[in-house]
Each structure stands twice: as structure tokens, then as C-alpha cells.
Coordinates of C-alpha atoms and ligand atoms in Angstrom, one line a residue:
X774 CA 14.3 -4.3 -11.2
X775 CA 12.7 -7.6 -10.2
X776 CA 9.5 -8.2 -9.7
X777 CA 9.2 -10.5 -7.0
X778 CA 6.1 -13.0 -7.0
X779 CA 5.1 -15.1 -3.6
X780 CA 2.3 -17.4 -3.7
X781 CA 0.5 -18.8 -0.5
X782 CA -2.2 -21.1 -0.3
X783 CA -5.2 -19.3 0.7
X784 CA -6.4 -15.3 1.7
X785 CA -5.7 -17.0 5.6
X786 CA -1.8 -17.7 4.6
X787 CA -1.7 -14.1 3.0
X788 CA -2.8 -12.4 6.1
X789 CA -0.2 -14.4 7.8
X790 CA 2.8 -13.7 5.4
X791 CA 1.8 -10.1 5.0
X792 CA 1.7 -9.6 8.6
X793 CA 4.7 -11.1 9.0
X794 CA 7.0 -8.9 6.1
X795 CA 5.6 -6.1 8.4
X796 CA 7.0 -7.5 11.5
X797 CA 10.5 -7.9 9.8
X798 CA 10.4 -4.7 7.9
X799 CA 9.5 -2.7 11.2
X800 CA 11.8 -5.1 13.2
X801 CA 14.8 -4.4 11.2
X802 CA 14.3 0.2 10.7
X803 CA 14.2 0.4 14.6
X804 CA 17.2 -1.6 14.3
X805 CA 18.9 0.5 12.2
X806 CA 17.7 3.9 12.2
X807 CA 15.3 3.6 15.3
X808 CA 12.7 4.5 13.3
X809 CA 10.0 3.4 10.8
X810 CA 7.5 4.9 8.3
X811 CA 5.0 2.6 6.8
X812 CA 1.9 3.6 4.4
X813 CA -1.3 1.0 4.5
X814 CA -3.2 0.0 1.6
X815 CA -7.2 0.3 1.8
X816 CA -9.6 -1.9 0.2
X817 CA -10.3 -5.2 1.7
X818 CA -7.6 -7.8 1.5
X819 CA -5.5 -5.8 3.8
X820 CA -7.8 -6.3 6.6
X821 CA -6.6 -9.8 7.3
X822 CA -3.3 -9.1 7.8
X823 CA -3.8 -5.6 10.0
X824 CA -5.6 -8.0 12.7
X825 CA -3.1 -10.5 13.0
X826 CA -0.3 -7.9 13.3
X827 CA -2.3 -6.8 16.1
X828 CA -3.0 -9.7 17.6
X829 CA 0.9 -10.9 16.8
X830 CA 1.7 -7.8 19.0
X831 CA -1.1 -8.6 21.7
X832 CA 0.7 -12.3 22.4
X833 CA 4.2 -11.6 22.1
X834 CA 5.0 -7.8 21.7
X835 CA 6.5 -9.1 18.6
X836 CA 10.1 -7.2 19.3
X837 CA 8.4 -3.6 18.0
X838 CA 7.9 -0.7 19.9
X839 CA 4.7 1.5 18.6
X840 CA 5.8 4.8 19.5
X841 CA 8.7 4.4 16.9
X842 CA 6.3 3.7 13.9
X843 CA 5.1 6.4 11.9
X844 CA 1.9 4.8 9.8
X845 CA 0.8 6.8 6.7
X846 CA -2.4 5.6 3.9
X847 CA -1.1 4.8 0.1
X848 CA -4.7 6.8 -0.1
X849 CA -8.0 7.1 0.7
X850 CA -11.5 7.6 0.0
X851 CA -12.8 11.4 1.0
X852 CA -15.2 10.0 3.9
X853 CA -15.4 10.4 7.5
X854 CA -13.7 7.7 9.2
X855 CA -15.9 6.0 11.0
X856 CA -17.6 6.0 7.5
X857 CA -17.5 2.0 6.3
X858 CA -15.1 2.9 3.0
X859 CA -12.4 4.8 5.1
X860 CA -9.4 3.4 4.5
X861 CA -8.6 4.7 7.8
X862 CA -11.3 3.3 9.6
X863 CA -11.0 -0.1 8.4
X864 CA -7.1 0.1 9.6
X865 CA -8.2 1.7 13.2
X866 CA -10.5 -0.8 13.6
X867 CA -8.3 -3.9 12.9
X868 CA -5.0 -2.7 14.0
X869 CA -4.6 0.2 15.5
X870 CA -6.9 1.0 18.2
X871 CA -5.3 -2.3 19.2
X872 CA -1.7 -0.9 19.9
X873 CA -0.3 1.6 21.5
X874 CA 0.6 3.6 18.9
X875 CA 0.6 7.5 19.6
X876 CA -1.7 9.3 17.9
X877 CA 1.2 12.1 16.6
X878 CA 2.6 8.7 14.8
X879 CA -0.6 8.2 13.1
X880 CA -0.8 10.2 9.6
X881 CA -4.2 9.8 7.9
X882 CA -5.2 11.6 5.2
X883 CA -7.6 14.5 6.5
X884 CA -10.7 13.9 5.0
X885 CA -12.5 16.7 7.4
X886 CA -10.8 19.4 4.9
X887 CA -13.0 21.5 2.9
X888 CA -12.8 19.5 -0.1
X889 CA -10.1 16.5 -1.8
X890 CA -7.8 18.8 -3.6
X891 CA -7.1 20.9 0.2
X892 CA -6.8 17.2 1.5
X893 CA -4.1 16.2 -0.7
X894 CA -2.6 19.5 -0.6
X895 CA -2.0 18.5 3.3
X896 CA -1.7 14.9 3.1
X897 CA 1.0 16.2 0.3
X898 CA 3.0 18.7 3.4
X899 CA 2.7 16.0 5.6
X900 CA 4.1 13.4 3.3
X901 CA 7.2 16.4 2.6
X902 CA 7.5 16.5 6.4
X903 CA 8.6 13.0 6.4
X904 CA 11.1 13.3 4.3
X905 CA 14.6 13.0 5.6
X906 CA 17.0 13.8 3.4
X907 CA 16.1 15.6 0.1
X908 CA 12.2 16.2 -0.5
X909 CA 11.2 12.3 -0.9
X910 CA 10.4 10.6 1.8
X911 CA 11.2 6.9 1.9
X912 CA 8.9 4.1 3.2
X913 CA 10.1 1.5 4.7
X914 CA 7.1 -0.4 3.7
X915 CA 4.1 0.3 1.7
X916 CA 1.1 -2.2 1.4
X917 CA -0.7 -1.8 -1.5
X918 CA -3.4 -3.3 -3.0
X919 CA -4.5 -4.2 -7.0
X920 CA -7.5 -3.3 -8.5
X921 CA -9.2 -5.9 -11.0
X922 CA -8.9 -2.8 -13.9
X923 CA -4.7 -3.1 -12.7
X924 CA -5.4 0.2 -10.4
X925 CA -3.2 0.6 -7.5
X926 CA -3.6 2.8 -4.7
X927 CA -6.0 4.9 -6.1
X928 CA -3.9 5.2 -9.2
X929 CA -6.7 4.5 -12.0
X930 CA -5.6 3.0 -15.7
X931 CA -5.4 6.5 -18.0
X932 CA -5.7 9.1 -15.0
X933 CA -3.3 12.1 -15.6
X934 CA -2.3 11.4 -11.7
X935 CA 0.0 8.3 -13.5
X936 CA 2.2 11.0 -14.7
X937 CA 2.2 13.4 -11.4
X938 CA 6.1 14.0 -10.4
X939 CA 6.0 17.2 -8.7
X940 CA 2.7 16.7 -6.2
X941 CA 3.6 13.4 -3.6
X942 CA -0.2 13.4 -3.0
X943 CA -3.2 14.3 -5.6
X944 CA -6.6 14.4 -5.7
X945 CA -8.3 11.1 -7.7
X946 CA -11.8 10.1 -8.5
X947 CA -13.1 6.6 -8.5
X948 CA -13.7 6.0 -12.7
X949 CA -16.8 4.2 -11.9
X950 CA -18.5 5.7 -8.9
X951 CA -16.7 9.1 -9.3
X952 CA -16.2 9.0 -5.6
X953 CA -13.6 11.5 -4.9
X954 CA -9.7 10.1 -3.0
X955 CA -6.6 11.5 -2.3
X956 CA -3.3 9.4 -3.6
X957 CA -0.5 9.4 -3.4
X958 CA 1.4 9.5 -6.4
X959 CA 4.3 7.3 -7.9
X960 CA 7.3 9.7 -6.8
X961 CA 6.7 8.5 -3.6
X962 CA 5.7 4.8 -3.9
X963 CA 8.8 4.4 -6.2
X964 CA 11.0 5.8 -3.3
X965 CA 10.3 3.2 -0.8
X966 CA 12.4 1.0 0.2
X967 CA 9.7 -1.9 0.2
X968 CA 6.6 -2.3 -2.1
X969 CA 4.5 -5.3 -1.3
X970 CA 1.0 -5.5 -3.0
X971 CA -1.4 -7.8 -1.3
X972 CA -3.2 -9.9 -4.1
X973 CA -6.1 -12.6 -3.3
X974 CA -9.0 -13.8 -4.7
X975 CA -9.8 -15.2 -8.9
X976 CA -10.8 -12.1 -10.0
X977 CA -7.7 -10.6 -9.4
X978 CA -5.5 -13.6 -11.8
X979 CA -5.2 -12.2 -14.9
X980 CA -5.0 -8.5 -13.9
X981 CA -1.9 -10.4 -12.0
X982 CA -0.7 -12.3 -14.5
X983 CA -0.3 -9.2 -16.5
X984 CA 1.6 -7.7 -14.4
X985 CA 4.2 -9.8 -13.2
X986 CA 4.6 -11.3 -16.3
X987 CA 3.4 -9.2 -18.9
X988 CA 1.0 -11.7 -20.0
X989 CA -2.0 -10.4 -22.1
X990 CA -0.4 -7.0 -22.7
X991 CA -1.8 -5.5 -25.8
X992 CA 0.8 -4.5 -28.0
X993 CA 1.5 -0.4 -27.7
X994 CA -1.0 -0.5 -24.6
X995 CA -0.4 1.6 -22.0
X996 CA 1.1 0.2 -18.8
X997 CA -1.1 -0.2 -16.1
X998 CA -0.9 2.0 -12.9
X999 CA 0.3 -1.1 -11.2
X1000 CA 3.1 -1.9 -13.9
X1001 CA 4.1 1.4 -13.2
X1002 CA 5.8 0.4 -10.0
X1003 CA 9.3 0.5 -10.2
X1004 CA 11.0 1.1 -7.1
X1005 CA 14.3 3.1 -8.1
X1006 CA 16.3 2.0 -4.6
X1007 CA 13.8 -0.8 -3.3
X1008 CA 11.9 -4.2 -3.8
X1009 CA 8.9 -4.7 -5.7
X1010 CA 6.8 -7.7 -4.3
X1011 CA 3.4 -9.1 -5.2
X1012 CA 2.2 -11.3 -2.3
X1013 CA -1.0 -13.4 -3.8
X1014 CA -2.6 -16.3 -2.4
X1015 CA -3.4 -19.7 -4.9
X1016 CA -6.6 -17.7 -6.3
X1017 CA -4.9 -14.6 -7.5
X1018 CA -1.7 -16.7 -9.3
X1019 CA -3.5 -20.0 -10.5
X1020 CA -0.6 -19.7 -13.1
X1021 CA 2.2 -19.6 -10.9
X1022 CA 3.9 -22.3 -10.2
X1023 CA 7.6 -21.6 -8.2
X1024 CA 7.6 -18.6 -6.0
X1025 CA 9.8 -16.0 -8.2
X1026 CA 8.2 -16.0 -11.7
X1027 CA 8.3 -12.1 -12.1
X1028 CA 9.7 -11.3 -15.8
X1029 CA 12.7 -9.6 -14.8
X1030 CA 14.1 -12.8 -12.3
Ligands
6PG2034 C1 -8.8 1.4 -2.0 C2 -7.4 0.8 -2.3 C3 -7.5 0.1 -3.7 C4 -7.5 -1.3 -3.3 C5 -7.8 -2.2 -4.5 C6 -8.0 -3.7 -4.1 O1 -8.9 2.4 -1.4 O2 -9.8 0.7 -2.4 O3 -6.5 1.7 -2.3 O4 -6.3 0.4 -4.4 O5 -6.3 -1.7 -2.7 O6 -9.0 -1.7 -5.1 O7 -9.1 -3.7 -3.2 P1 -9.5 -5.1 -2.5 O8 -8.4 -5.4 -1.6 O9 -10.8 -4.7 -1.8 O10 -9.6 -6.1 -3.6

């Protein structure tokens, strides 16, 4: 599987190219199947690229019609979601209270259940509702972002969630603030069609450079959550702007190109 590596100047030209895989990606499913399932990252960087979807759709309709997409979370933090760390909340607020997108198509991960694990259990049946043919279901897109540590989703180096195959969401906990998330888990990233992790700022470069190229691996070390993903029937991309990939120099340098 390649690892595909695109570098852009800045976190501006990230938002940009980010926004704009997600315009082809949804352009081309209701194309083809009419439909379109995409899962959003959380975290910051993402936010960029949300609002100028939005406002992409705002000038132009941008050929996409809302009540086709079906919009899921790679995970989230157990908080309400008008709570600043919802994952949610942060997408609502840049994206899609700025569409029309109906609220059926809108799949968050519901953080008013009793506690994580009944969360996950129904982010997990809603995830197997998507699912068209066998019990997988398969994103047409999924953001994701990468953690400093080489966490993904909320996928944390050493957490026993890495090696989840039966549950396609889990309950996780935040290593350092013990905060409590739902994931989901690799099954399902590694069933999407696209995988495109959104990668900006210095601190994120050698966590990166890791990753794509294996660079600074201890020998024997465990993989990292994020060199876990290996999408069996899709593409793998890491879409970093000039802080994030300092190293980089053409725009395909993964290890495996
Ligand atoms: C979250 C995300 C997490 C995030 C990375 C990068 O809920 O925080 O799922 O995986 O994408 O930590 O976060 P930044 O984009 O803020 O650097």
C-alpha cells in the first residue's frame, strides 16, 4: 500500500486542499452510487478546511447536494456539544450549521448516553447500519488527524483499542488527561475507500517523518496507531502543510512509492 505524502505551503493551503479532496471525493460517490458517507476528524487543524467547504458550497453550490451526504466523527470526546472539545461542535459550527444537510444525515457520536462504553456501543450499531454490503461499512472519505505521540483518531500508542477487530467503535481514554472518547477502531478506518490525515504545524514533523517514512523507528518498536493505517481496498494520504514535512521535498516521498 502507498503512502501518499502532499505538502502545501502553509495551514491556509491545507484548508484549501483538504477542502477541496472533500469536494472531489463527495462529487464523484453521488456520481456513482448517489450517495456518500464521510467521517470528520476532531482536533483543531480540521477546522480550517470544514469553513471553507462551507463557504465553497455558500458561493458556488460546489456540484454537491447535502441531503445525499451521510457525515459520521472518526471519534470524539464524551462532552456535550456545545462543550468547546466536542468534536462535533467544532464541525457544527464551521460546517454544518452552514448547509443544508438533514439532520437524519448527521451521525454524531451520542455523548448524552449514560456513560462512553453505551456511547460506543451505539455509535458502534450505527456505524453497522451503514454498512452496505457485509458488516463493514466503507467511507468514502475519512479526515483524520495525527497526534504529536503518533495517535490518530483517538487511537493512543499502546492502547489495547489498536488491536480491536470485532467492535467498529470503542470506548478510549485520553493517556494524559484521562478524559474519556469513543473511537472508532481500525476495522473501519482500514475499510475506507479514502484516508486523508490532515498534518500542520512543527510539532507534528518528526511524528510525520516517522510515519511516512519510517524515519526514527526504534528497532522492534511498536508501530504507532497512525502506522497502523493500512487501508486494505483504499488510499492512504497525509496532507501536511511546509511546517509538518520540513523534510519533504517532492510531493510522493511515502516509503512504499
Ligand atoms: C481529537 C482528534 C485527534 C486529533 C489529533 C490532532 O479528538 O483530538 O481525534 O486525533 O486529530 O490530536 O489534533 P490537532 O489537529 O489539534 O493537532
Amino acid at each position: 500500500m502507498a503512502i501518499r505524502l502532499e505538502v502545501v505551503p502553509t495551514a491556509a493551503a491545507l484548508a484549501d486542499a483538504a477542502a477541496a479532496r472533500f469536494l472531489a471525493v463527495v462529487k464523484d460517490a453521488l456520481a456513482q452510487r448517489g450517495v456518500c458517507r464521510v467521517a470528520l476528524a476532531g482536533g483543531s487543524t480540521p477546522r480550517g478546511a470544514y469553513e471553507r467547504i462551507a463557504s465553497e458550497w455558500q458561493a458556488s453550490g460546489a456540484g454537491i447536494v447535502w441531503s445525499r451526504i451521510h457525515v459520521y466523527w472518526g471519534d470524539e470526546r464524551m462532552v456535550a456539544p456545545d462543550d468547546p472539545r466536542s468534536n462535533y461542535g467544532m464541525a457544527r459550527a464551521a460546517l454544518l450549521s452552514k448547509v443544508p444537510i438533514p439532520a437524519d444525515n448527521v451521525h454524531a457520536v451520542p455523548t448524552d448516553a449514560a456513560n462512553a462504553a453505551s456511547a460506543a456501543a451505539r455509535y458502534d450499531e450505527a456505524l453497522r447500519a451503514a454498512a452496505t454490503a457485509g458488516d463493514l461499512p466503507r467511507f468514502d472519505l475519512v479526515f483524520l488527524g495525527l497526534g504529536a505521540d503518533g495517535h490518530t483518531a483517538s487511537l493512543f500508542p499502546g492502547a489495547p483499542t489498536l488491536d480491536e477487530t470485532a467492535r467498529l467503535a470503542t470506548v478510549a481514554k485520553h493517556p494524559d488527561t484521562g478524559e474519556p472518547r469513543v473511537t472508532m477502531t481500525f476495522p473501519v478506518l482500514n475499510h475506507a475507500a479514502a484516508l486523508i490525515a490532515l498534518v500542520s504545524g512543527a510539532e507534528k514533523a518528526r511524528v510525520l517523518e516517522r510515519v511516512v517514512r519510517g524515519v526514527g523507528r526504534p528497532a522492534g518498536s511498536p508501530l504507532l496507531p497512525a502506522e497502523r493505517l493500512k487501508p486494505n481496498a483504499g488510499t492512504l494520504t497525509f496532507l501536511a502543510d511546509e511546517d509538518a514535512a520540513p523534510w519533504a521535498r517532492s510531493a510522493n516521498t511515502g516509503p512504499n512509492t
